[in-house]
PDB file of C-alpha atoms in Angstrom:
ATOM      1  CA  MET A1306       0.000   0.000   0.000  1.00 42.00           C
ATOM      2  CA  LYS A1307       2.903   2.362   0.602  1.00 44.00           C
ATOM      3  CA  SER A1308       3.721   2.574  -3.099  1.00 64.00           C
ATOM      4  CA  LYS A1309       0.062   3.102  -3.911  1.00 87.00           C
ATOM      5  CA  VAL A1310      -0.173   5.957  -1.412  1.00 93.00           C
ATOM      6  CA  LYS A1311       3.000   7.555  -2.744  1.00 92.00           C
ATOM      7  CA  TYR A1312       1.541   7.345  -6.253  1.00 94.00           C
ATOM      8  CA  ALA A1313      -1.789   8.759  -5.066  1.00 96.00           C
ATOM      9  CA  SER A1314      -0.037  11.709  -3.422  1.00 97.00           C
ATOM     10  CA  ARG A1315       0.722  13.168  -6.856  1.00 98.00           C
ATOM     11  CA  LEU A1316      -2.619  14.873  -6.282  1.00 98.00           C
ATOM     12  CA  ALA A1317      -4.185  15.180  -2.841  1.00 98.00           C
ATOM     13  CA  VAL A1318      -7.132  16.925  -1.233  1.00 98.00           C
ATOM     14  CA  ALA A1319      -5.997  18.762   1.878  1.00 98.00           C
ATOM     15  CA  PRO A1320      -7.223  17.999   5.380  1.00 97.00           C
ATOM     16  CA  MET A1321      -9.730  20.753   6.206  1.00 96.00           C
ATOM     17  CA  MET A1322     -11.467  21.122   9.544  1.00 93.00           C
ATOM     18  CA  ASP A1323     -15.276  20.860   9.344  1.00 94.00           C
ATOM     19  CA  TRP A1324     -15.040  19.984   5.654  1.00 97.00           C
ATOM     20  CA  THR A1325     -13.170  16.789   4.834  1.00 98.00           C
ATOM     21  CA  ASP A1326     -15.302  14.442   6.897  1.00 98.00           C
ATOM     22  CA  ARG A1327     -16.148  10.935   5.712  1.00 97.00           C
ATOM     23  CA  HIS A1328     -19.106  12.131   3.606  1.00 98.00           C
ATOM     24  CA  CYS A1329     -16.936  14.673   1.813  1.00 98.00           C
ATOM     25  CA  ARG A1330     -14.244  12.078   1.185  1.00 98.00           C
ATOM     26  CA  PHE A1331     -16.759   9.587  -0.210  1.00 98.00           C
ATOM     27  CA  LEU A1332     -17.980  12.277  -2.608  1.00 98.00           C
ATOM     28  CA  HIS A1333     -14.475  13.145  -3.748  1.00 98.00           C
ATOM     29  CA  ARG A1334     -13.757   9.488  -4.343  1.00 98.00           C
ATOM     30  CA  GLN A1335     -16.604   9.398  -6.860  1.00 98.00           C
ATOM     31  CA  LEU A1336     -14.702  11.970  -8.912  1.00 98.00           C
ATOM     32  CA  SER A1337     -11.210  10.483  -8.713  1.00 98.00           C
ATOM     33  CA  ARG A1338     -10.223   6.861  -8.153  1.00 97.00           C
ATOM     34  CA  ASN A1339      -6.608   7.805  -7.490  1.00 98.00           C
ATOM     35  CA  ALA A1340      -6.253  11.105  -5.618  1.00 98.00           C
ATOM     36  CA  LEU A1341      -5.115  10.867  -2.006  1.00 98.00           C
ATOM     37  CA  LEU A1342      -7.766  11.982   0.481  1.00 98.00           C
ATOM     38  CA  TYR A1343      -7.177  13.200   4.027  1.00 98.00           C
ATOM     39  CA  THR A1344      -9.270  13.268   7.159  1.00 98.00           C
ATOM     40  CA  GLU A1345      -9.862  16.406   9.147  1.00 97.00           C
ATOM     41  CA  MET A1346      -7.150  16.796  11.748  1.00 96.00           C
ATOM     42  CA  VAL A1347      -7.796  14.448  14.676  1.00 97.00           C
ATOM     43  CA  THR A1348      -5.959  15.252  17.895  1.00 95.00           C
ATOM     44  CA  ALA A1349      -3.973  12.477  19.525  1.00 96.00           C
ATOM     45  CA  PRO A1350      -5.403  13.327  22.969  1.00 95.00           C
ATOM     46  CA  ALA A1351      -8.955  12.895  21.644  1.00 96.00           C
ATOM     47  CA  LEU A1352      -8.115   9.359  20.553  1.00 97.00           C
ATOM     48  CA  VAL A1353      -5.822   8.247  23.348  1.00 97.00           C
ATOM     49  CA  ARG A1354      -7.252  10.046  26.371  1.00 96.00           C
ATOM     50  CA  GLY A1355     -10.754  10.747  25.131  1.00 96.00           C
ATOM     51  CA  GLY A1356     -11.409   7.387  23.495  1.00 96.00           C
ATOM     52  CA  ALA A1357     -13.068   9.134  20.543  1.00 96.00           C
ATOM     53  CA  LEU A1358     -12.475   6.252  18.166  1.00 97.00           C
ATOM     54  CA  HIS A1359     -15.553   7.219  16.129  1.00 96.00           C
ATOM     55  CA  LEU A1360     -13.340   9.946  14.662  1.00 97.00           C
ATOM     56  CA  LEU A1361     -11.540   7.174  12.783  1.00 98.00           C
ATOM     57  CA  ASP A1362     -14.669   5.955  11.002  1.00 96.00           C
ATOM     58  CA  HIS A1363     -14.351   5.745   7.232  1.00 97.00           C
ATOM     59  CA  ALA A1364     -15.679   3.665   4.369  1.00 96.00           C
ATOM     60  CA  PRO A1365     -13.583   1.105   2.467  1.00 96.00           C
ATOM     61  CA  GLU A1366     -14.369   3.001  -0.737  1.00 96.00           C
ATOM     62  CA  GLU A1367     -12.423   6.043   0.494  1.00 98.00           C
ATOM     63  CA  HIS A1368      -9.007   4.444   0.030  1.00 97.00           C
ATOM     64  CA  PRO A1369      -6.342   5.600  -0.478  1.00 98.00           C
ATOM     65  CA  VAL A1370      -7.022   7.771   2.559  1.00 98.00           C
ATOM     66  CA  ALA A1371      -4.706   9.320   5.147  1.00 98.00           C
ATOM     67  CA  LEU A1372      -5.304  10.150   8.790  1.00 98.00           C
ATOM     68  CA  GLN A1373      -3.960  13.507   9.914  1.00 98.00           C
ATOM     69  CA  LEU A1374      -3.016  13.726  13.575  1.00 98.00           C
ATOM     70  CA  GLY A1375      -2.356  16.727  15.780  1.00 96.00           C
ATOM     71  CA  GLY A1376      -0.219  16.501  18.874  1.00 95.00           C
ATOM     72  CA  SER A1377       3.223  17.041  20.352  1.00 95.00           C
ATOM     73  CA  ALA A1378       3.724  14.178  22.825  1.00 96.00           C
ATOM     74  CA  PRO A1379       5.733  11.386  21.158  1.00 98.00           C
ATOM     75  CA  GLY A1380       4.206   8.554  23.196  1.00 98.00           C
ATOM     76  CA  GLU A1381       0.668   9.782  22.717  1.00 97.00           C
ATOM     77  CA  LEU A1382       1.171  10.292  18.988  1.00 98.00           C
ATOM     78  CA  ALA A1383       2.639   6.802  18.701  1.00 98.00           C
ATOM     79  CA  GLU A1384      -0.484   5.336  20.319  1.00 98.00           C
ATOM     80  CA  ALA A1385      -2.754   7.472  18.123  1.00 98.00           C
ATOM     81  CA  ALA A1386      -0.839   6.344  15.061  1.00 98.00           C
ATOM     82  CA  ARG A1387      -1.284   2.733  16.141  1.00 98.00           C
ATOM     83  CA  LEU A1388      -5.029   3.275  16.471  1.00 98.00           C
ATOM     84  CA  GLY A1389      -5.086   4.821  13.007  1.00 98.00           C
ATOM     85  CA  ALA A1390      -3.161   1.927  11.531  1.00 98.00           C
ATOM     86  CA  VAL A1391      -5.505  -0.579  13.173  1.00 98.00           C
ATOM     87  CA  ALA A1392      -8.433   1.364  11.705  1.00 98.00           C
ATOM     88  CA  GLY A1393      -6.922   0.791   8.271  1.00 98.00           C
ATOM     89  CA  TYR A1394      -5.603   4.162   7.194  1.00 98.00           C
ATOM     90  CA  ASP A1395      -3.025   4.117   4.413  1.00 98.00           C
ATOM     91  CA  GLU A1396      -0.913   6.959   5.809  1.00 98.00           C
ATOM     92  CA  ILE A1397      -0.483   8.742   9.131  1.00 98.00           C
ATOM     93  CA  ASN A1398       0.249  12.457   8.730  1.00 98.00           C
ATOM     94  CA  LEU A1399       1.482  14.832  11.441  1.00 98.00           C
ATOM     95  CA  ASN A1400       0.088  18.377  11.348  1.00 97.00           C
ATOM     96  CA  VAL A1401       2.869  20.949  11.644  1.00 96.00           C
ATOM     97  CA  GLY A1402       0.994  23.654   9.792  1.00 90.00           C
ATOM     98  CA  CYS A1403      -2.270  24.680  11.463  1.00 86.00           C
ATOM     99  CA  PRO A1404      -2.025  28.207  12.939  1.00 82.00           C
ATOM    100  CA  SER A1405      -5.234  28.360  14.995  1.00 70.00           C
ATOM    101  CA  ASP A1406      -5.142  29.567  18.600  1.00 65.00           C
ATOM    102  CA  ARG A1407      -6.691  26.311  19.810  1.00 61.00           C
ATOM    103  CA  VAL A1408      -3.935  24.316  18.139  1.00 56.00           C
ATOM    104  CA  GLN A1409      -1.214  26.584  19.507  1.00 51.00           C
ATOM    105  CA  SER A1410      -2.565  26.214  23.031  1.00 55.00           C
ATOM    106  CA  GLY A1411      -2.119  22.473  22.638  1.00 63.00           C
ATOM    107  CA  THR A1412       1.496  23.011  21.514  1.00 73.00           C
ATOM    108  CA  PHE A1413       1.010  21.470  18.109  1.00 81.00           C
ATOM    109  CA  GLY A1414       0.348  22.577  14.568  1.00 88.00           C
ATOM    110  CA  ALA A1415       2.460  25.356  13.041  1.00 89.00           C
ATOM    111  CA  VAL A1416       4.051  26.324  16.358  1.00 91.00           C
ATOM    112  CA  LEU A1417       6.034  23.071  16.091  1.00 94.00           C
ATOM    113  CA  MET A1418       8.045  24.633  13.254  1.00 95.00           C
ATOM    114  CA  LYS A1419       9.958  26.224  16.140  1.00 94.00           C
ATOM    115  CA  GLN A1420      10.785  22.794  17.603  1.00 95.00           C
ATOM    116  CA  PRO A1421      12.086  20.576  14.788  1.00 97.00           C
ATOM    117  CA  ASP A1422      13.790  18.194  17.199  1.00 98.00           C
ATOM    118  CA  LEU A1423      10.492  17.582  18.985  1.00 97.00           C
ATOM    119  CA  VAL A1424       8.823  16.957  15.620  1.00 98.00           C
ATOM    120  CA  ALA A1425      11.583  14.486  14.817  1.00 98.00           C
ATOM    121  CA  ASP A1426      11.042  12.716  18.160  1.00 98.00           C
ATOM    122  CA  CYS A1427       7.298  12.546  17.520  1.00 98.00           C
ATOM    123  CA  CYS A1428       7.795  11.111  14.049  1.00 98.00           C
ATOM    124  CA  ALA A1429      10.368   8.601  15.250  1.00 98.00           C
ATOM    125  CA  ALA A1430       7.920   7.368  17.891  1.00 98.00           C
ATOM    126  CA  MET A1431       5.124   7.067  15.331  1.00 98.00           C
ATOM    127  CA  ILE A1432       7.344   5.270  12.836  1.00 98.00           C
ATOM    128  CA  GLY A1433       8.418   2.872  15.566  1.00 98.00           C
ATOM    129  CA  ALA A1434       4.797   2.099  16.403  1.00 98.00           C
ATOM    130  CA  VAL A1435       3.355   1.355  12.954  1.00 98.00           C
ATOM    131  CA  ASP A1436       4.234  -0.102   9.576  1.00 98.00           C
ATOM    132  CA  THR A1437       2.000   2.507   7.921  1.00 98.00           C
ATOM    133  CA  GLU A1438       3.913   5.376   6.322  1.00 98.00           C
ATOM    134  CA  VAL A1439       4.290   8.460   8.517  1.00 98.00           C
ATOM    135  CA  THR A1440       4.377  11.834   6.744  1.00 98.00           C
ATOM    136  CA  VAL A1441       4.473  15.506   7.712  1.00 98.00           C
ATOM    137  CA  LYS A1442       2.537  18.550   6.538  1.00 98.00           C
ATOM    138  CA  CYS A1443       4.333  21.751   7.470  1.00 97.00           C
ATOM    139  CA  ARG A1444       4.772  25.450   6.686  1.00 96.00           C
ATOM    140  CA  ILE A1445       7.863  27.145   5.272  1.00 97.00           C
ATOM    141  CA  GLY A1446       8.257  28.835   8.661  1.00 96.00           C
ATOM    142  CA  VAL A1447       6.448  30.900  11.260  1.00 92.00           C
ATOM    143  CA  ASP A1448       6.528  34.502  12.420  1.00 88.00           C
ATOM    144  CA  GLU A1449       9.958  36.131  12.022  1.00 90.00           C
ATOM    145  CA  GLN A1450      11.776  32.930  11.093  1.00 93.00           C
ATOM    146  CA  VAL A1451      13.887  33.131   7.935  1.00 95.00           C
ATOM    147  CA  ALA A1452      12.217  30.487   5.819  1.00 96.00           C
ATOM    148  CA  GLU A1453      15.251  29.933   3.592  1.00 97.00           C
ATOM    149  CA  THR A1454      17.189  28.830   6.693  1.00 97.00           C
ATOM    150  CA  VAL A1455      14.476  27.253   8.812  1.00 97.00           C
ATOM    151  CA  LEU A1456      12.847  25.019   6.201  1.00 98.00           C
ATOM    152  CA  PRO A1457      15.951  23.074   5.048  1.00 98.00           C
ATOM    153  CA  ASP A1458      17.006  22.620   8.678  1.00 98.00           C
ATOM    154  CA  PHE A1459      13.517  21.331   9.524  1.00 98.00           C
ATOM    155  CA  LEU A1460      13.561  18.876   6.607  1.00 98.00           C
ATOM    156  CA  THR A1461      17.044  17.678   7.537  1.00 98.00           C
ATOM    157  CA  ARG A1462      16.167  16.993  11.174  1.00 98.00           C
ATOM    158  CA  VAL A1463      12.768  15.409  10.566  1.00 98.00           C
ATOM    159  CA  SER A1464      13.879  13.270   7.637  1.00 98.00           C
ATOM    160  CA  ALA A1465      16.688  11.949   9.839  1.00 98.00           C
ATOM    161  CA  ALA A1466      13.920  10.465  11.996  1.00 98.00           C
ATOM    162  CA  GLY A1467      12.700   8.457   9.019  1.00 98.00           C
ATOM    163  CA  VAL A1468      10.112  10.695   7.318  1.00 98.00           C
ATOM    164  CA  ARG A1469      10.424  10.541   3.549  1.00 98.00           C
ATOM    165  CA  ARG A1470       7.348  12.462   2.399  1.00 98.00           C
ATOM    166  CA  PHE A1471       6.553  16.084   3.198  1.00 98.00           C
ATOM    167  CA  THR A1472       3.744  18.353   2.089  1.00 98.00           C
ATOM    168  CA  ILE A1473       4.850  21.960   2.382  1.00 98.00           C
ATOM    169  CA  HIS A1474       2.355  24.808   2.616  1.00 97.00           C
ATOM    170  CA  ALA A1475       4.294  27.518   0.785  1.00 97.00           C
ATOM    171  CA  ARG A1476       3.326  30.294   3.220  1.00 94.00           C
ATOM    172  CA  LYS A1477       4.652  31.281   6.592  1.00 92.00           C
ATOM    173  CA  ALA A1478       2.190  31.062   9.450  1.00 88.00           C
ATOM    174  CA  TRP A1479       1.813  34.146  11.635  1.00 85.00           C
ATOM    175  CA  LEU A1480       0.900  32.867  15.063  1.00 82.00           C
ATOM    176  CA  GLN A1481      -0.022  36.256  16.516  1.00 74.00           C
ATOM    177  CA  GLY A1482      -2.104  38.939  14.858  1.00 68.00           C
ATOM    178  CA  LEU A1483      -3.618  36.905  12.016  1.00 64.00           C
ATOM    179  CA  SER A1484      -6.645  34.637  12.104  1.00 66.00           C
ATOM    180  CA  PRO A1485      -6.483  31.130  10.603  1.00 66.00           C
ATOM    181  CA  LYS A1486      -8.427  32.495   7.608  1.00 67.00           C
ATOM    182  CA  GLU A1487      -5.951  35.345   7.129  1.00 68.00           C
ATOM    183  CA  ASN A1488      -3.099  32.839   7.427  1.00 54.00           C
ATOM    184  CA  ARG A1489      -4.432  31.174   4.271  1.00 62.00           C
ATOM    185  CA  ASP A1490      -4.202  34.380   2.234  1.00 66.00           C
ATOM    186  CA  ILE A1491      -2.016  37.147   3.631  1.00 70.00           C
ATOM    187  CA  PRO A1492       1.497  35.725   4.054  1.00 75.00           C
ATOM    188  CA  PRO A1493       3.021  35.645   0.563  1.00 87.00           C
ATOM    189  CA  LEU A1494       3.441  32.354  -1.222  1.00 96.00           C
ATOM    190  CA  ASP A1495       6.959  31.167  -1.978  1.00 97.00           C
ATOM    191  CA  TYR A1496       6.642  28.360  -4.499  1.00 98.00           C
ATOM    192  CA  ALA A1497      10.260  28.854  -5.566  1.00 98.00           C
ATOM    193  CA  LEU A1498      11.486  27.949  -2.082  1.00 98.00           C
ATOM    194  CA  VAL A1499       9.518  24.696  -2.129  1.00 98.00           C
ATOM    195  CA  ALA A1500      10.940  23.906  -5.566  1.00 98.00           C
ATOM    196  CA  ARG A1501      14.439  24.520  -4.224  1.00 98.00           C
ATOM    197  CA  MET A1502      13.781  22.087  -1.395  1.00 98.00           C
ATOM    198  CA  LYS A1503      13.080  19.383  -3.963  1.00 98.00           C
ATOM    199  CA  GLU A1504      16.393  20.193  -5.626  1.00 98.00           C
ATOM    200  CA  GLN A1505      18.229  20.244  -2.302  1.00 98.00           C
ATOM    201  CA  PHE A1506      16.576  17.028  -1.042  1.00 98.00           C
ATOM    202  CA  PRO A1507      16.097  14.933  -4.191  1.00 98.00           C
ATOM    203  CA  ARG A1508      15.481  11.723  -2.229  1.00 98.00           C
ATOM    204  CA  LEU A1509      12.544  13.218  -0.342  1.00 98.00           C
ATOM    205  CA  HIS A1510       9.030  13.220  -1.768  1.00 98.00           C
ATOM    206  CA  ILE A1511       8.001  16.893  -1.742  1.00 98.00           C
ATOM    207  CA  SER A1512       4.421  18.001  -2.338  1.00 98.00           C
ATOM    208  CA  LEU A1513       3.302  21.619  -2.656  1.00 98.00           C
ATOM    209  CA  ASN A1514       0.295  23.068  -0.852  1.00 98.00           C
ATOM    210  CA  GLY A1515      -1.124  26.572  -0.703  1.00 96.00           C
ATOM    211  CA  GLY A1516      -2.898  28.784  -3.204  1.00 95.00           C
ATOM    212  CA  VAL A1517      -3.205  26.226  -6.007  1.00 97.00           C
ATOM    213  CA  GLU A1518      -6.589  26.934  -7.592  1.00 97.00           C
ATOM    214  CA  THR A1519      -6.869  24.750 -10.684  1.00 98.00           C
ATOM    215  CA  LEU A1520      -5.926  21.354 -12.057  1.00 98.00           C
ATOM    216  CA  ASP A1521      -3.900  23.155 -14.724  1.00 98.00           C
ATOM    217  CA  GLU A1522      -1.784  24.787 -12.028  1.00 98.00           C
ATOM    218  CA  ALA A1523      -1.320  21.468 -10.263  1.00 98.00           C
ATOM    219  CA  VAL A1524      -0.178  19.775 -13.465  1.00 98.00           C
ATOM    220  CA  GLY A1525       2.233  22.653 -14.071  1.00 98.00           C
ATOM    221  CA  HIS A1526       3.887  22.162 -10.686  1.00 98.00           C
ATOM    222  CA  LEU A1527       4.207  18.421 -11.318  1.00 98.00           C
ATOM    223  CA  GLU A1528       5.737  19.025 -14.726  1.00 98.00           C
ATOM    224  CA  ALA A1529       8.195  21.439 -13.100  1.00 97.00           C
ATOM    225  CA  GLY A1530       9.546  18.621 -10.937  1.00 98.00           C
ATOM    226  CA  LEU A1531       7.571  18.521  -7.718  1.00 98.00           C
ATOM    227  CA  ASP A1532       6.414  15.085  -6.599  1.00 98.00           C
ATOM    228  CA  GLY A1533       2.906  16.063  -5.625  1.00 98.00           C
ATOM    229  CA  VAL A1534       0.375  18.870  -5.256  1.00 98.00           C
ATOM    230  CA  MET A1535      -2.254  19.242  -2.549  1.00 98.00           C
ATOM    231  CA  LEU A1536      -5.325  21.391  -3.137  1.00 98.00           C
ATOM    232  CA  GLY A1537      -7.733  22.522  -0.445  1.00 97.00           C
ATOM    233  CA  ARG A1538     -10.523  25.036  -0.884  1.00 96.00           C
ATOM    234  CA  ALA A1539     -10.526  24.771  -4.680  1.00 98.00           C
ATOM    235  CA  ALA A1540     -11.099  21.021  -4.481  1.00 98.00           C
ATOM    236  CA  TYR A1541     -13.921  21.549  -1.998  1.00 98.00           C
ATOM    237  CA  HIS A1542     -15.749  24.392  -3.722  1.00 98.00           C
ATOM    238  CA  ARG A1543     -15.103  23.228  -7.317  1.00 98.00           C
ATOM    239  CA  PRO A1544     -14.617  19.474  -6.953  1.00 98.00           C
ATOM    240  CA  VAL A1545     -15.484  18.505 -10.530  1.00 98.00           C
ATOM    241  CA  GLU A1546     -13.160  21.106 -12.003  1.00 97.00           C
ATOM    242  CA  VAL A1547     -10.260  19.891  -9.835  1.00 98.00           C
ATOM    243  CA  LEU A1548     -10.900  16.156  -9.545  1.00 98.00           C
ATOM    244  CA  GLY A1549     -13.110  15.202 -12.486  1.00 98.00           C
ATOM    245  CA  ALA A1550     -10.226  15.024 -14.962  1.00 98.00           C
ATOM    246  CA  ALA A1551      -7.474  14.200 -12.456  1.00 98.00           C
ATOM    247  CA  ASP A1552      -7.343  10.469 -13.149  1.00 98.00           C
ATOM    248  CA  ARG A1553      -6.644  11.127 -16.810  1.00 97.00           C
ATOM    249  CA  ARG A1554      -4.413  14.182 -16.568  1.00 97.00           C
ATOM    250  CA  VAL A1555      -2.402  13.382 -13.429  1.00 98.00           C
ATOM    251  CA  PHE A1556      -2.489   9.591 -13.220  1.00 97.00           C
ATOM    252  CA  GLY A1557      -2.685   8.653 -16.903  1.00 96.00           C
ATOM    253  CA  ASP A1558      -5.851   6.599 -16.637  1.00 96.00           C
ATOM    254  CA  GLN A1559      -7.974   5.915 -19.683  1.00 92.00           C
ATOM    255  CA  GLY A1560     -11.696   6.515 -19.822  1.00 82.00           C
ATOM    256  CA  PRO A1561     -14.025   9.496 -19.624  1.00 94.00           C
ATOM    257  CA  ASP A1562     -13.641  12.252 -17.070  1.00 97.00           C
ATOM    258  CA  ARG A1563     -16.146  12.273 -14.230  1.00 98.00           C
ATOM    259  CA  THR A1564     -18.949  14.817 -14.167  1.00 97.00           C
ATOM    260  CA  GLY A1565     -21.097  16.296 -11.455  1.00 97.00           C
ATOM    261  CA  GLU A1566     -24.027  14.259 -12.704  1.00 97.00           C
ATOM    262  CA  ASP A1567     -21.922  11.096 -12.445  1.00 97.00           C
ATOM    263  CA  ALA A1568     -21.094  11.977  -8.849  1.00 98.00           C
ATOM    264  CA  VAL A1569     -24.719  12.647  -7.908  1.00 98.00           C
ATOM    265  CA  HIS A1570     -25.880   9.288  -9.261  1.00 98.00           C
ATOM    266  CA  ALA A1571     -23.010   7.536  -7.465  1.00 98.00           C
ATOM    267  CA  MET A1572     -23.928   9.260  -4.196  1.00 98.00           C
ATOM    268  CA  LEU A1573     -27.605   8.272  -4.169  1.00 98.00           C
ATOM    269  CA  PRO A1574     -27.114   4.744  -2.727  1.00 98.00           C
ATOM    270  CA  TYR A1575     -24.648   6.142  -0.196  1.00 98.00           C
ATOM    271  CA  ILE A1576     -27.148   8.781   0.873  1.00 98.00           C
ATOM    272  CA  GLU A1577     -29.901   6.187   1.148  1.00 98.00           C
ATOM    273  CA  ASN A1578     -27.754   4.025   3.430  1.00 97.00           C
ATOM    274  CA  HIS A1579     -26.838   7.064   5.507  1.00 98.00           C
ATOM    275  CA  LEU A1580     -30.494   7.927   6.009  1.00 98.00           C
ATOM    276  CA  ILE A1581     -31.416   4.340   6.874  1.00 97.00           C
ATOM    277  CA  SER A1582     -28.720   4.346   9.558  1.00 96.00           C
ATOM    278  CA  GLY A1583     -30.258   7.453  11.139  1.00 97.00           C
ATOM    279  CA  GLY A1584     -28.234  10.162   9.424  1.00 97.00           C
ATOM    280  CA  LYS A1585     -29.543  13.434   8.020  1.00 98.00           C
ATOM    281  CA  LEU A1586     -29.533  14.432   4.372  1.00 98.00           C
ATOM    282  CA  HIS A1587     -27.801  17.769   4.879  1.00 98.00           C
ATOM    283  CA  GLN A1588     -24.831  16.031   6.523  1.00 98.00           C
ATOM    284  CA  VAL A1589     -23.956  14.718   3.070  1.00 98.00           C
ATOM    285  CA  THR A1590     -25.407  17.298   0.693  1.00 98.00           C
ATOM    286  CA  ARG A1591     -23.619  20.232   2.326  1.00 98.00           C
ATOM    287  CA  HIS A1592     -20.480  18.885   0.674  1.00 98.00           C
ATOM    288  CA  MET A1593     -22.183  18.546  -2.717  1.00 98.00           C
ATOM    289  CA  LEU A1594     -23.170  22.185  -3.229  1.00 98.00           C
ATOM    290  CA  GLY A1595     -20.168  22.943  -5.455  1.00 98.00           C
ATOM    291  CA  LEU A1596     -20.605  20.007  -7.826  1.00 98.00           C
ATOM    292  CA  PHE A1597     -21.911  22.199 -10.644  1.00 97.00           C
ATOM    293  CA  ALA A1598     -19.903  25.340  -9.936  1.00 96.00           C
ATOM    294  CA  GLY A1599     -19.722  27.502 -13.040  1.00 93.00           C
ATOM    295  CA  GLN A1600     -22.369  25.529 -14.900  1.00 94.00           C
ATOM    296  CA  PRO A1601     -25.903  26.576 -15.894  1.00 94.00           C
ATOM    297  CA  GLY A1602     -28.333  25.585 -13.169  1.00 95.00           C
ATOM    298  CA  ALA A1603     -25.692  25.623 -10.416  1.00 96.00           C
ATOM    299  CA  ARG A1604     -27.498  28.296  -8.422  1.00 96.00           C
ATOM    300  CA  ALA A1605     -30.801  26.410  -8.549  1.00 97.00           C
ATOM    301  CA  TRP A1606     -29.006  23.193  -7.534  1.00 98.00           C
ATOM    302  CA  ARG A1607     -27.562  24.913  -4.477  1.00 98.00           C
ATOM    303  CA  ARG A1608     -30.820  26.618  -3.606  1.00 98.00           C
ATOM    304  CA  VAL A1609     -32.933  23.451  -3.666  1.00 98.00           C
ATOM    305  CA  LEU A1610     -30.492  21.613  -1.411  1.00 98.00           C
ATOM    306  CA  SER A1611     -29.675  24.509   0.914  1.00 97.00           C
ATOM    307  CA  GLU A1612     -33.308  25.382   1.556  1.00 97.00           C
ATOM    308  CA  ASN A1613     -34.703  21.885   1.884  1.00 98.00           C
ATOM    309  CA  ALA A1614     -32.068  19.332   2.940  1.00 98.00           C
ATOM    310  CA  THR A1615     -32.592  20.057   6.639  1.00 97.00           C
ATOM    311  CA  LYS A1616     -36.352  19.557   6.485  1.00 97.00           C
ATOM    312  CA  PRO A1617     -37.875  16.462   8.103  1.00 95.00           C
ATOM    313  CA  GLY A1618     -38.164  13.573   5.683  1.00 94.00           C
ATOM    314  CA  ALA A1619     -35.745  15.035   3.114  1.00 97.00           C
ATOM    315  CA  GLY A1620     -34.173  12.231   1.109  1.00 98.00           C
ATOM    316  CA  THR A1621     -32.790  11.190  -2.233  1.00 98.00           C
ATOM    317  CA  ALA A1622     -35.870  12.476  -4.073  1.00 98.00           C
ATOM    318  CA  LEU A1623     -34.782  15.994  -3.133  1.00 98.00           C
ATOM    319  CA  VAL A1624     -31.311  15.384  -4.558  1.00 98.00           C
ATOM    320  CA  GLU A1625     -32.857  14.172  -7.799  1.00 97.00           C
ATOM    321  CA  GLU A1626     -35.118  17.238  -7.844  1.00 97.00           C
ATOM    322  CA  ALA A1627     -32.071  19.469  -7.433  1.00 97.00           C
ATOM    323  CA  LEU A1628     -30.239  17.589 -10.183  1.00 97.00           C
ATOM    324  CA  ALA A1629     -33.164  18.198 -12.538  1.00 96.00           C
ATOM    325  CA  GLN A1630     -32.477  21.924 -12.150  1.00 94.00           C
ATOM    326  CA  VAL A1631     -29.147  21.317 -13.833  1.00 95.00           C
ATOM    327  CA  THR A1632     -29.988  18.654 -16.383  1.00 92.00           C
ATOM    328  CA  GLY A1633     -33.341  20.100 -17.378  1.00 84.00           C
ATOM    329  CA  ILE A1634     -34.863  16.632 -17.057  1.00 50.00           C
ATOM    330  CA  ALA A1635     -37.926  16.242 -14.842  1.00 39.00           C
ATOM    331  CA  ALA A1636     -37.213  14.377 -11.679  1.00 40.00           C
TER     332      ALA A1636
END
């Protein structure tokens, strides 16, 4: 599975809190058979101390899928990684990039860029606990750090612990004075620095994250020599545009590209099973609102689902009604 995950990481959908839950991942899998999907960040304390093993729930169809962990205690992260491996995840990823206040207060996320030796200890403990590949998602630096100095030192120290695959968000994180939202936009991107890291560390698998908006851009970065590209908000808000042609353009698969209509039809049995098990329609359809972004009927599709998916008794008939707004075919 390791080689399959490494191959899948040529194009990945970023871990995004409140977004990339299991319903979102199942949807994205209907658009790409190959892209690597990530969970929302799950904190090691929640799993190890809190016993919140339901956070590891996922469907077999989601694979290849990675579990992202947050934490800074090597022993606790090792146990959380073991739980993730037992649950069947194909990769265990350590978050060294999230800038939120809540994450900082737990001494993990982007603040760990200041403690590369601790990150190395955490990764070594995780690697020692599981056969599943352990990877790191990081920033180019934080606050007043000089990224050109900090990032290669970070990669050197953490790779010495056994990590071979890094996803680098090409922005600094400002831990004071900027909100998590502002941290996604305000610090300038430095794609050239990430490219230089690939040149400086040719044996490491380096993926780029941050500000990539289209599949064309992702393909351009791959053609320029990077090993992988991770997209976040673009893949969530415009999933067909980013993922629908990914299997052909990034992974060389044959066959037609996937459409929003294809994804809707593939989701109907999943939605039906979710409802039968006691779930609510909007828990799934909230992730489907962008399926027809930029297409005629997209606004009506969103409106039908947004206004009605939370109503009692809402089910697959509503999804088909919304789809008819796009296709022009009576439900």
